[in-house]
Tab-separated table of C-alpha atoms in Angstrom:
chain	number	residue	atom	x	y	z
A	1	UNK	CA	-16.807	-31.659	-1.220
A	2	UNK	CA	-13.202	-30.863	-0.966
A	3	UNK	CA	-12.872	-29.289	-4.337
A	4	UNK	CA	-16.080	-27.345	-3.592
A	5	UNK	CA	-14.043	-26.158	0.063
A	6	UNK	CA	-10.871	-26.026	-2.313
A	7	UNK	CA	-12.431	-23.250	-4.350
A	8	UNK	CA	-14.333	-21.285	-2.091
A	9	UNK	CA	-10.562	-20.959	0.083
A	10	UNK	CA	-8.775	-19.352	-3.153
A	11	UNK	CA	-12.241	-16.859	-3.962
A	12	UNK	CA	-11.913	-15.582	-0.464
A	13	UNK	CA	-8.052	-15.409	-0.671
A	14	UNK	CA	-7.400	-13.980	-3.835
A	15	UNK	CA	-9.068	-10.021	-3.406
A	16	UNK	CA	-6.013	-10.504	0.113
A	17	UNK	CA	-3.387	-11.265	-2.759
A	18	UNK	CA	-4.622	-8.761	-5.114
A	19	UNK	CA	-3.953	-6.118	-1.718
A	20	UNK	CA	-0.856	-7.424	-0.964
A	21	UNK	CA	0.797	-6.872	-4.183
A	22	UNK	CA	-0.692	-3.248	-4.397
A	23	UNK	CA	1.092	-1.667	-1.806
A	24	UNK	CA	4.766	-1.931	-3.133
A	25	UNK	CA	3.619	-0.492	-6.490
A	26	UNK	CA	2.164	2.471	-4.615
A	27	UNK	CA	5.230	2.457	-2.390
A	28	UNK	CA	7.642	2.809	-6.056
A	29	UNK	CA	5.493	5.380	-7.422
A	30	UNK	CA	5.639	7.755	-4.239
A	31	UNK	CA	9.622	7.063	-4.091
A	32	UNK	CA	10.181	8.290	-7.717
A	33	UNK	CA	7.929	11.409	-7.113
A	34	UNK	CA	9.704	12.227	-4.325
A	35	UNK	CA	12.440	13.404	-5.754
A	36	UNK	CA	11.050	16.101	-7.805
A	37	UNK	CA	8.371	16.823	-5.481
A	38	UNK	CA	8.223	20.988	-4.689
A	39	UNK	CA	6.853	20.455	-1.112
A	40	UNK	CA	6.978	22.311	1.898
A	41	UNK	CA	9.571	20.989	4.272
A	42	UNK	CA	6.430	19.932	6.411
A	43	UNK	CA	4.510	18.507	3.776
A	44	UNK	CA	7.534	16.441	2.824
A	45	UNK	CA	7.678	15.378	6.672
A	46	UNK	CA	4.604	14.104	6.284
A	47	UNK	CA	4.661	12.428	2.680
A	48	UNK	CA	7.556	10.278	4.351
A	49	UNK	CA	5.683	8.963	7.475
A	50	UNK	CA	3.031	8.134	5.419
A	51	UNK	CA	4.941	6.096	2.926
A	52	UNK	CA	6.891	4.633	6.371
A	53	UNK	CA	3.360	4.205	8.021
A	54	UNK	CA	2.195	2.580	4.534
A	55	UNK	CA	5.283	0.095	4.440
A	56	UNK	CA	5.338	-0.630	7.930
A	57	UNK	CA	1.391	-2.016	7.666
A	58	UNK	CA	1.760	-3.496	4.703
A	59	UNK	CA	4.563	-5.893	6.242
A	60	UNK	CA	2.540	-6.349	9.408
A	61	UNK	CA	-0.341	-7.574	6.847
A	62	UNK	CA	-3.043	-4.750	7.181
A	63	UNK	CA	-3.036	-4.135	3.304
A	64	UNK	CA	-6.435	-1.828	3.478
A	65	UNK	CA	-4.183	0.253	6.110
A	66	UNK	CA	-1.644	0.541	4.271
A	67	UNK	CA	-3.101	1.626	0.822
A	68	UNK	CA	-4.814	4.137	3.105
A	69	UNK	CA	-1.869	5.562	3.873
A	70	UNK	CA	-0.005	5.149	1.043
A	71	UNK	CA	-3.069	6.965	-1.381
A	72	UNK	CA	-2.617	9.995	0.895
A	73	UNK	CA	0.807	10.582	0.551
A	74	UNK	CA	0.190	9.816	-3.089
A	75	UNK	CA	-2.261	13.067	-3.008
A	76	UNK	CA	0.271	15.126	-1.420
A	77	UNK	CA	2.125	14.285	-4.616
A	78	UNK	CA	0.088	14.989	-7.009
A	79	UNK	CA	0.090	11.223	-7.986
């Protein structure tokens, strides 16, 4: 019975973990494009509260929120 609880615990856990280790990839990828990004000063303005927005959920542990965010700033770059 335990093992049985044991199992089902990490099965609903592990799609969280997979989440969770998501968002600082995404959070690399839009620092490196930033750089070389040829943005509008707006556009830029708004890449970086997005990425902000996407690290600030992520450490508050909405992970669905924060890919959200993250993926549109990751539009806005062309990534």
């Amino acid at each position: 019975m335990i093992t049985r609880i044991s199992v089902a615990l990490f099965l609903a856990l592990a799609p969280v973990t997979a989440f969770a280790n998501q968002c600082p990839a995404m959070m690399q990828a839009i620092d490196a494009a930033m750089p070389n990004a040829s943005l509008s000063e707006a556009d830029m303005a708004k890449v970086k509260q997005l990425r902000q927005q996407g690290e600030d959920l992520h450490k508050a542990g909405d992970h669905a929120g924060s890919e959200a965010a993250l993926g549109q700033a990751k539009t806005m770059l062309g990534i």
